[in-house]
Coordinates of C-alpha atoms in Angstrom, one line a residue:
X1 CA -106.4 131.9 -19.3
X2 CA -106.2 134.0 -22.7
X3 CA -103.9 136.7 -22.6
X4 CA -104.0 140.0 -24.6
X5 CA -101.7 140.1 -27.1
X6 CA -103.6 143.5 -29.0
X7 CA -102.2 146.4 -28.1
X8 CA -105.1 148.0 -29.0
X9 CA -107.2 146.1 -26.6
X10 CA -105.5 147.6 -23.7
X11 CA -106.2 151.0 -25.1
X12 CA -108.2 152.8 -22.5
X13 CA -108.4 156.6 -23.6
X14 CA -109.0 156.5 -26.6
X15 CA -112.0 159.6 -27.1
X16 CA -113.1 158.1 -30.1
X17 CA -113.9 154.6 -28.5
X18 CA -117.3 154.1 -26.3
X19 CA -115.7 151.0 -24.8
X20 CA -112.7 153.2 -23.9
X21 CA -115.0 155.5 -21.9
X22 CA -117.2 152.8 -20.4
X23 CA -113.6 151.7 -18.8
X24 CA -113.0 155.0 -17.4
X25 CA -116.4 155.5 -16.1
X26 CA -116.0 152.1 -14.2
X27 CA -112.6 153.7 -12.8
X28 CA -113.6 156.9 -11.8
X29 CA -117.7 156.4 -11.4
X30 CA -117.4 157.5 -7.9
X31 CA -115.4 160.8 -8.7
X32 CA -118.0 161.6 -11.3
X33 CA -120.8 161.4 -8.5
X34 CA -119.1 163.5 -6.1
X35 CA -118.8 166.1 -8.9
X36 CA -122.5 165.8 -9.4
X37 CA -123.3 166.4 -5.7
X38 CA -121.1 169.6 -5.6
X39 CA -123.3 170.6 -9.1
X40 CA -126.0 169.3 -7.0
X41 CA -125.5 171.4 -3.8
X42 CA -124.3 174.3 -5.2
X43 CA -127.4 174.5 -7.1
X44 CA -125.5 175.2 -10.5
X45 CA -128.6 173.8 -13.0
X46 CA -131.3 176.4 -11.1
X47 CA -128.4 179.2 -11.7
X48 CA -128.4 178.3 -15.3
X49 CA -132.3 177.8 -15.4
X50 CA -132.4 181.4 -17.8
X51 CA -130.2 180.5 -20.2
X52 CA -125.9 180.2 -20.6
X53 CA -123.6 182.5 -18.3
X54 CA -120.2 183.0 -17.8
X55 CA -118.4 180.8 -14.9
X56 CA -117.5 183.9 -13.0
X57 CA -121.1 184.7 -13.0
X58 CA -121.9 181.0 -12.0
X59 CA -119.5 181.4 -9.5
X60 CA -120.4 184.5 -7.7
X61 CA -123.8 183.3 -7.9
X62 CA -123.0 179.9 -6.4
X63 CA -120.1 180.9 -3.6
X64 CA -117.4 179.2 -5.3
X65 CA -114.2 179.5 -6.2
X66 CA -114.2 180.4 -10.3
X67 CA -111.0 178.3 -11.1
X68 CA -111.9 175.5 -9.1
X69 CA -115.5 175.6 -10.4
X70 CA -114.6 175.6 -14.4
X71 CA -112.8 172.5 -13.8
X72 CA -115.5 171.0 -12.3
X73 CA -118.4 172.2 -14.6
X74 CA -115.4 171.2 -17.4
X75 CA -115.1 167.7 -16.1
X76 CA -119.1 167.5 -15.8
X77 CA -119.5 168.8 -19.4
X78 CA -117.2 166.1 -21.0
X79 CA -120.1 163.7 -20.1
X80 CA -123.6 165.4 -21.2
X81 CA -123.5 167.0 -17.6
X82 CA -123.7 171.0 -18.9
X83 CA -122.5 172.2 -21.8
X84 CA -119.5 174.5 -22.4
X85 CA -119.8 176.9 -25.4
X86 CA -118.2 179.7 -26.1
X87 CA -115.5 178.9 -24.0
X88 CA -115.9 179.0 -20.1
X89 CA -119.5 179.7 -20.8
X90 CA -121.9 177.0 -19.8
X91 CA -125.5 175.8 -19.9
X92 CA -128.3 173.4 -19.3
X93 CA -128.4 170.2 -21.0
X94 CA -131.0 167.5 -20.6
X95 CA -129.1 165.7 -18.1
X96 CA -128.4 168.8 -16.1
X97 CA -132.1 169.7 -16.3
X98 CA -132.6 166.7 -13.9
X99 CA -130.7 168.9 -11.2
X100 CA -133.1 171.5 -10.9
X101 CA -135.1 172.0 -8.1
X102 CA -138.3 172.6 -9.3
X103 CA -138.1 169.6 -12.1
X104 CA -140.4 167.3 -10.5
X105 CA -139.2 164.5 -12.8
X106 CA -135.6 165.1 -11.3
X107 CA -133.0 163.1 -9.3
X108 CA -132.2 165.9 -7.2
X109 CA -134.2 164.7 -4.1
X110 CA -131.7 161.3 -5.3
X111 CA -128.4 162.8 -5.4
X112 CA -128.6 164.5 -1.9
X113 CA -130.3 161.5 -0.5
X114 CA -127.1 159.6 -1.7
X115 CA -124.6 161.6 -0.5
X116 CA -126.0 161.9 3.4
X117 CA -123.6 160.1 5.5
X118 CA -126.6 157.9 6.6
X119 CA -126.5 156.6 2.9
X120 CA -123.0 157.1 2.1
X121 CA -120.7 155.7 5.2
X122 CA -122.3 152.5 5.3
X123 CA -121.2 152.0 1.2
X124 CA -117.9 152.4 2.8
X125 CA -118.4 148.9 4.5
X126 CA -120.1 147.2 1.5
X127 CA -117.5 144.5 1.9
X128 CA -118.7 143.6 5.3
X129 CA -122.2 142.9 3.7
X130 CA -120.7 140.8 0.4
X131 CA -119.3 139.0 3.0
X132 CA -121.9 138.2 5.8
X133 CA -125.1 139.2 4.0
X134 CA -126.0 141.8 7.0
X135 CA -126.8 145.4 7.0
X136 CA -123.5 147.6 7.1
X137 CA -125.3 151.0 8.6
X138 CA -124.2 149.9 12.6
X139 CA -120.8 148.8 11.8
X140 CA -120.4 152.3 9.4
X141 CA -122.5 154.7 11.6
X142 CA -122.4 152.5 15.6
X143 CA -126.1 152.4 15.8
X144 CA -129.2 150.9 13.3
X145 CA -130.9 153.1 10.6
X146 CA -133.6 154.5 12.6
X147 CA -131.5 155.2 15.8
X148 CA -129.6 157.7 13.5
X149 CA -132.9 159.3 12.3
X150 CA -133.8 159.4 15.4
X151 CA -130.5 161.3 17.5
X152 CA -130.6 163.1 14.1
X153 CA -133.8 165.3 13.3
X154 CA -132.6 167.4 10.3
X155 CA -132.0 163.7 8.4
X156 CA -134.6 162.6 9.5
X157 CA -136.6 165.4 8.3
X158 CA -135.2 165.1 4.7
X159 CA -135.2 161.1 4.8
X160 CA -139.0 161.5 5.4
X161 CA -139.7 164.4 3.2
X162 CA -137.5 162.3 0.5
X163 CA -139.8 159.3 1.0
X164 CA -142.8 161.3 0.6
X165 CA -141.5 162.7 -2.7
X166 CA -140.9 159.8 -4.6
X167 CA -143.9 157.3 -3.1
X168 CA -146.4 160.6 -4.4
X169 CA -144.7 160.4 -7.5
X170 CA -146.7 157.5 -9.0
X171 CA -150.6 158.5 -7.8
X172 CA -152.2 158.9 -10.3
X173 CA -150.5 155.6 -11.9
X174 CA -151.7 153.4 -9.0
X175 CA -154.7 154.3 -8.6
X176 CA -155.6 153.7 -12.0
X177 CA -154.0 150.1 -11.4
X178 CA -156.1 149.1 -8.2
X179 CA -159.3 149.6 -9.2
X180 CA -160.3 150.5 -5.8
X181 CA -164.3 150.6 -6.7
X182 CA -164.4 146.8 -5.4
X183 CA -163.3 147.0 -2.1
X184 CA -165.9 148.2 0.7
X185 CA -163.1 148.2 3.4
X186 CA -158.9 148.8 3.3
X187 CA -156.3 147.9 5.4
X188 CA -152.9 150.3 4.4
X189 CA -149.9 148.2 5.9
X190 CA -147.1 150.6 6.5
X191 CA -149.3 153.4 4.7
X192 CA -146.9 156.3 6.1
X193 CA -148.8 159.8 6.2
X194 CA -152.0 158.9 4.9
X195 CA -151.5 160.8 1.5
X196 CA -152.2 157.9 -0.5
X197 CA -154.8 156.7 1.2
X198 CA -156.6 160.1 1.3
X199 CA -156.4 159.6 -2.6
X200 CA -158.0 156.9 -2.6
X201 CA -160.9 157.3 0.1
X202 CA -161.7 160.5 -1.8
X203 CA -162.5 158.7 -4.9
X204 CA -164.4 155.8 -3.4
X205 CA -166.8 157.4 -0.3
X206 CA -168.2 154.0 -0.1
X207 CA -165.1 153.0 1.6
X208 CA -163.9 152.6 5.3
X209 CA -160.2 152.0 6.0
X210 CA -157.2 151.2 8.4
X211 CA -154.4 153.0 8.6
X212 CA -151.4 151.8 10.2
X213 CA -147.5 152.2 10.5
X214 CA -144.8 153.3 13.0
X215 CA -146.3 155.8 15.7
X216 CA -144.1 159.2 14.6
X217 CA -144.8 158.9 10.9
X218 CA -148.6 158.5 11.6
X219 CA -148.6 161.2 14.3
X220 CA -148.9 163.0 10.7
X221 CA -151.9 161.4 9.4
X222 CA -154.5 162.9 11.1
X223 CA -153.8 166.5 9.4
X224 CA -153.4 164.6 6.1
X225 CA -156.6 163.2 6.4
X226 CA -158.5 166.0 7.7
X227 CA -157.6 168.1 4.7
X228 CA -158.7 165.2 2.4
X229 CA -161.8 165.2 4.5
X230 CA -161.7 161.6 4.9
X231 CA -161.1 160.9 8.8
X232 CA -164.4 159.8 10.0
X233 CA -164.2 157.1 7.1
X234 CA -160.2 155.8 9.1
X235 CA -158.9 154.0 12.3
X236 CA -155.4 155.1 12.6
X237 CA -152.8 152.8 14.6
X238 CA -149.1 153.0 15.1
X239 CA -146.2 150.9 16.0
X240 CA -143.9 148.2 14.6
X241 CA -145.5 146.2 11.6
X242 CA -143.2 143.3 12.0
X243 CA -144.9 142.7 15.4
X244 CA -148.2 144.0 15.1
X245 CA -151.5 142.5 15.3
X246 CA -153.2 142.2 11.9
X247 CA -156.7 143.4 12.3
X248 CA -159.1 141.3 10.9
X249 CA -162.1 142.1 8.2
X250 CA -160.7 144.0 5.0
X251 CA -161.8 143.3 2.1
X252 CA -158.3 144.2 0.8
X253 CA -155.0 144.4 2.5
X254 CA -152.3 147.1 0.8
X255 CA -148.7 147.0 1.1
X256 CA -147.7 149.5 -1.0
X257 CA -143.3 149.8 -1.0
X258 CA -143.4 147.9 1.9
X259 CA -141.6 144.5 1.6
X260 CA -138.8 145.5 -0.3
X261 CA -136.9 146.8 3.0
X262 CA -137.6 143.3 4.5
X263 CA -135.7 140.4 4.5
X264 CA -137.1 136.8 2.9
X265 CA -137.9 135.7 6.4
X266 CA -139.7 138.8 7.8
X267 CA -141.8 139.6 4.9
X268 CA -142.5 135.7 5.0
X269 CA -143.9 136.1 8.4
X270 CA -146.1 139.4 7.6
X271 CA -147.8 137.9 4.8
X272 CA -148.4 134.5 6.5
X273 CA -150.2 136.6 9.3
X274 CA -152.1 138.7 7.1
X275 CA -153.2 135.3 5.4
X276 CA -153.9 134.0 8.8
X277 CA -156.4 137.1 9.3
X278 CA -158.4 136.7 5.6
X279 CA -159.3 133.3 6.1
X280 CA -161.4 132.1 3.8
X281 CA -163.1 135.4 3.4
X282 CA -162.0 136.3 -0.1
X283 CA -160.3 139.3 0.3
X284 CA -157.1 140.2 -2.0
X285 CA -153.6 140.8 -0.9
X286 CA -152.3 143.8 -3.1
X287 CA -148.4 144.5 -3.1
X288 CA -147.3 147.3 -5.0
X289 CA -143.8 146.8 -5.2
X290 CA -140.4 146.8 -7.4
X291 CA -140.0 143.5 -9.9
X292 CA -136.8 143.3 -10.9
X293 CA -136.1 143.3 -15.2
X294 CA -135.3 139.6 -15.8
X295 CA -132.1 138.9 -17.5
X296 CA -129.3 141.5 -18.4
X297 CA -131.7 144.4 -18.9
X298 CA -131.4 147.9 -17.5
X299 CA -133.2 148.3 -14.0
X300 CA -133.0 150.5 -11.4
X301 CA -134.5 148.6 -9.3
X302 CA -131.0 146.7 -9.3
X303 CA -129.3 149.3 -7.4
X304 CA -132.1 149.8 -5.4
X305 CA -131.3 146.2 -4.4
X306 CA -127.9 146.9 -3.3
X307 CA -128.9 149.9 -1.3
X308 CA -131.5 147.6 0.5
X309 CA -128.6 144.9 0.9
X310 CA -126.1 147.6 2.4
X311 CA -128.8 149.9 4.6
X312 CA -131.4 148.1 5.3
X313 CA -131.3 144.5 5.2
X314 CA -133.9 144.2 2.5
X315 CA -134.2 143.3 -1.4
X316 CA -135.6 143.4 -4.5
X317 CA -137.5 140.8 -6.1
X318 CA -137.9 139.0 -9.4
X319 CA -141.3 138.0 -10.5
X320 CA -139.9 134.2 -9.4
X321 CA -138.9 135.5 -5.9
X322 CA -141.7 136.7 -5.5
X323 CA -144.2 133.6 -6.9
X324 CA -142.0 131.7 -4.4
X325 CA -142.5 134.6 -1.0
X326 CA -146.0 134.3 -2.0
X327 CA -146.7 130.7 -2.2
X328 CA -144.6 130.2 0.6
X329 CA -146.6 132.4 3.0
X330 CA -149.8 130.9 1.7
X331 CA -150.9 133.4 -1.4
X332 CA -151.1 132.6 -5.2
X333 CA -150.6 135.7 -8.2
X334 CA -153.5 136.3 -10.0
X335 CA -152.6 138.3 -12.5
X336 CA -148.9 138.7 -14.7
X337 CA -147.4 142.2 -13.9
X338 CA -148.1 144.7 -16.5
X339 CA -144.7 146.4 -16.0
X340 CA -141.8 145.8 -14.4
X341 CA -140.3 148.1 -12.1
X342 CA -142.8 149.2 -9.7
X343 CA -145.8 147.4 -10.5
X344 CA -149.2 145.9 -8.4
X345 CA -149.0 142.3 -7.8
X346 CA -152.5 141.3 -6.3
X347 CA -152.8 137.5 -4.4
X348 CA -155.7 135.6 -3.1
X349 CA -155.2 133.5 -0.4
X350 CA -154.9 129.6 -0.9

């Protein structure tokens, strides 16, 4: 084993040295996001949304203590999070513009989804899930993920409304990515609401669909639809997809953010039942989902896959994982992905 011998290498704050910092943010990552979600709750970026103030004014406006507030907004600053100057005077930067509440290209919706103890305890028992591969949300919280939505209404609210925001984030991207206009009939796999099927039915009025995911987050479809004026043209079912019958007779069968909170083995056993249902009919498999960024590179989508490891028992996928899930359920790719990240990845069956 090679040992140090440099001092210099064991330097670890030095200012003037990015590796220094990089060390430090390693250290002390998860003090920095706690900071961010006190920034984040007490709503300091839509306080500063005019233009620089004084902390006591942030303060009084915020119901903080000023003392206790500098030295956070001071420890925030030193990393791009605000800006102090003159002294105790702070304002927006770009980072801290992602913390307002009305910038829809935020991560505010993110940082309060993070810090919930639905999302947070369980991170507390990551260990257990290095260890055994399982979920760690019953050993943190005593009961599964949707058991806790469920006994509590307020999270669930916000886990729902926090879903909604980000899958209505990407529309108008998708849609220009299916190319709906060949399809006659649609079958939307775990479609939640309805919204984005609404979307779509409205721009093709040649086209019947199917609607289907668990019963309390369709019980919201039918006012969705209705607004879209697009019921007549849907047959709306609920209950569990992993048990579900398919229904047979789509042209096109759309699992839009679906398998990524399922394990190999239960996304395995949807898609070789939704290939049981096509048949030899023709009709296309069309998964818009996360593909992980191959190598070293910088993806989200690599947290995501943690968060999916800890919560929910799920994971993100390669563009190999997923060749493999889809041959293995009976499916081929027939195009490359454009983009990785989110991205459509459309089968026919083989």
């Amino acid at each position: 084993m090679a040992t140090l011998t440099n001092d210099k290498d064991l330097v670890h704050n030095d200012p003037t040295r990015l590796h220094a910092q990089q060390l430090l943010l390693l250290a002390c990552g998860g003090r920095l996001s706690r900071v961010v979600h006190v920034l984040a709750e007490l709503g300091v970026a839509d306080i500063l949304a005019d233009g620089p103030l004084p902390v006591d004014v942030i303060a009084k406006k915020a119901g903080a203590h000023t003392d206790a507030l500098y030295r956070i907004l001071r420890n925030a600053a030193s990393v791009g999070i605000f800006e102090e100057g003159p002294a105790k005077v702070f304002q927006l930067t770009p980072l801290a513009d992602g913390l307002r509440s009305d910038n829809g290209d935020g991560v505010l919706p993110l940082v309060k989804y993070n810090n919930l103890d639905l999302t947070a305890r369980p991170f507390d028992e990551i260990m257990h899930s290095v260890r055994t591969g399982e979920p760690a949300v019953e050993r943190a919280l005593g009961m599964p993920f949707n058991v806790y939505l469920e006994k509590n209404p307020e999270v669930g609210l916000f886990f729902d409304e926090f879903m909604s925001f980000w899958s209505r984030q990407f529309i108008e991207e998708e849609l220009e990515q299916y190319h709906f206009e060949r399809f006659a009939s649609l079958a939307d796999l775990g479609g939640g609401d309805g919204f984005f099927l609404a979307q779509v039915l409205r721009r093709n009025p040649q086209m019947t669909a199917y609607l289907f995911d668990y019963p309390d987050v369709v019980r919201k479809a039918g006012q969705v639809l209705a607004d879209h004026g697009v019921s007549a043209r849907v047959t709306v079912e609920g209950g569990d997809l992993n048990q579900a019958e398919i229904p047979a007779g789509h042209d096109a069968y759309l699992l839009k953010a679906v398998l990524h909170w399922m394990s190999d083995e239960k996304a395995e056993n949807l898609l070789r039942r939704i290939r049981a249902q096509i048949g030899d009919t023709g009709a296309r498999l069309l998964v818009f989902d996360s593909v992980l960024a191959p190598d070293n590179k910088w993806d989200h989508g690599k947290f995501l896959d943690v968060d999916m490891l800890v919560l929910f028992g799920g994971r993100e996928r390669s563009l190999d994982d997923w060749r493999t899930l889809f041959e293995r359920s009976g499916f081929k790719l027939v195009q490359e992905p454009s983009v990785y990240h989110w991205t459509l990845l459309e089968c026919e069956a083989v």
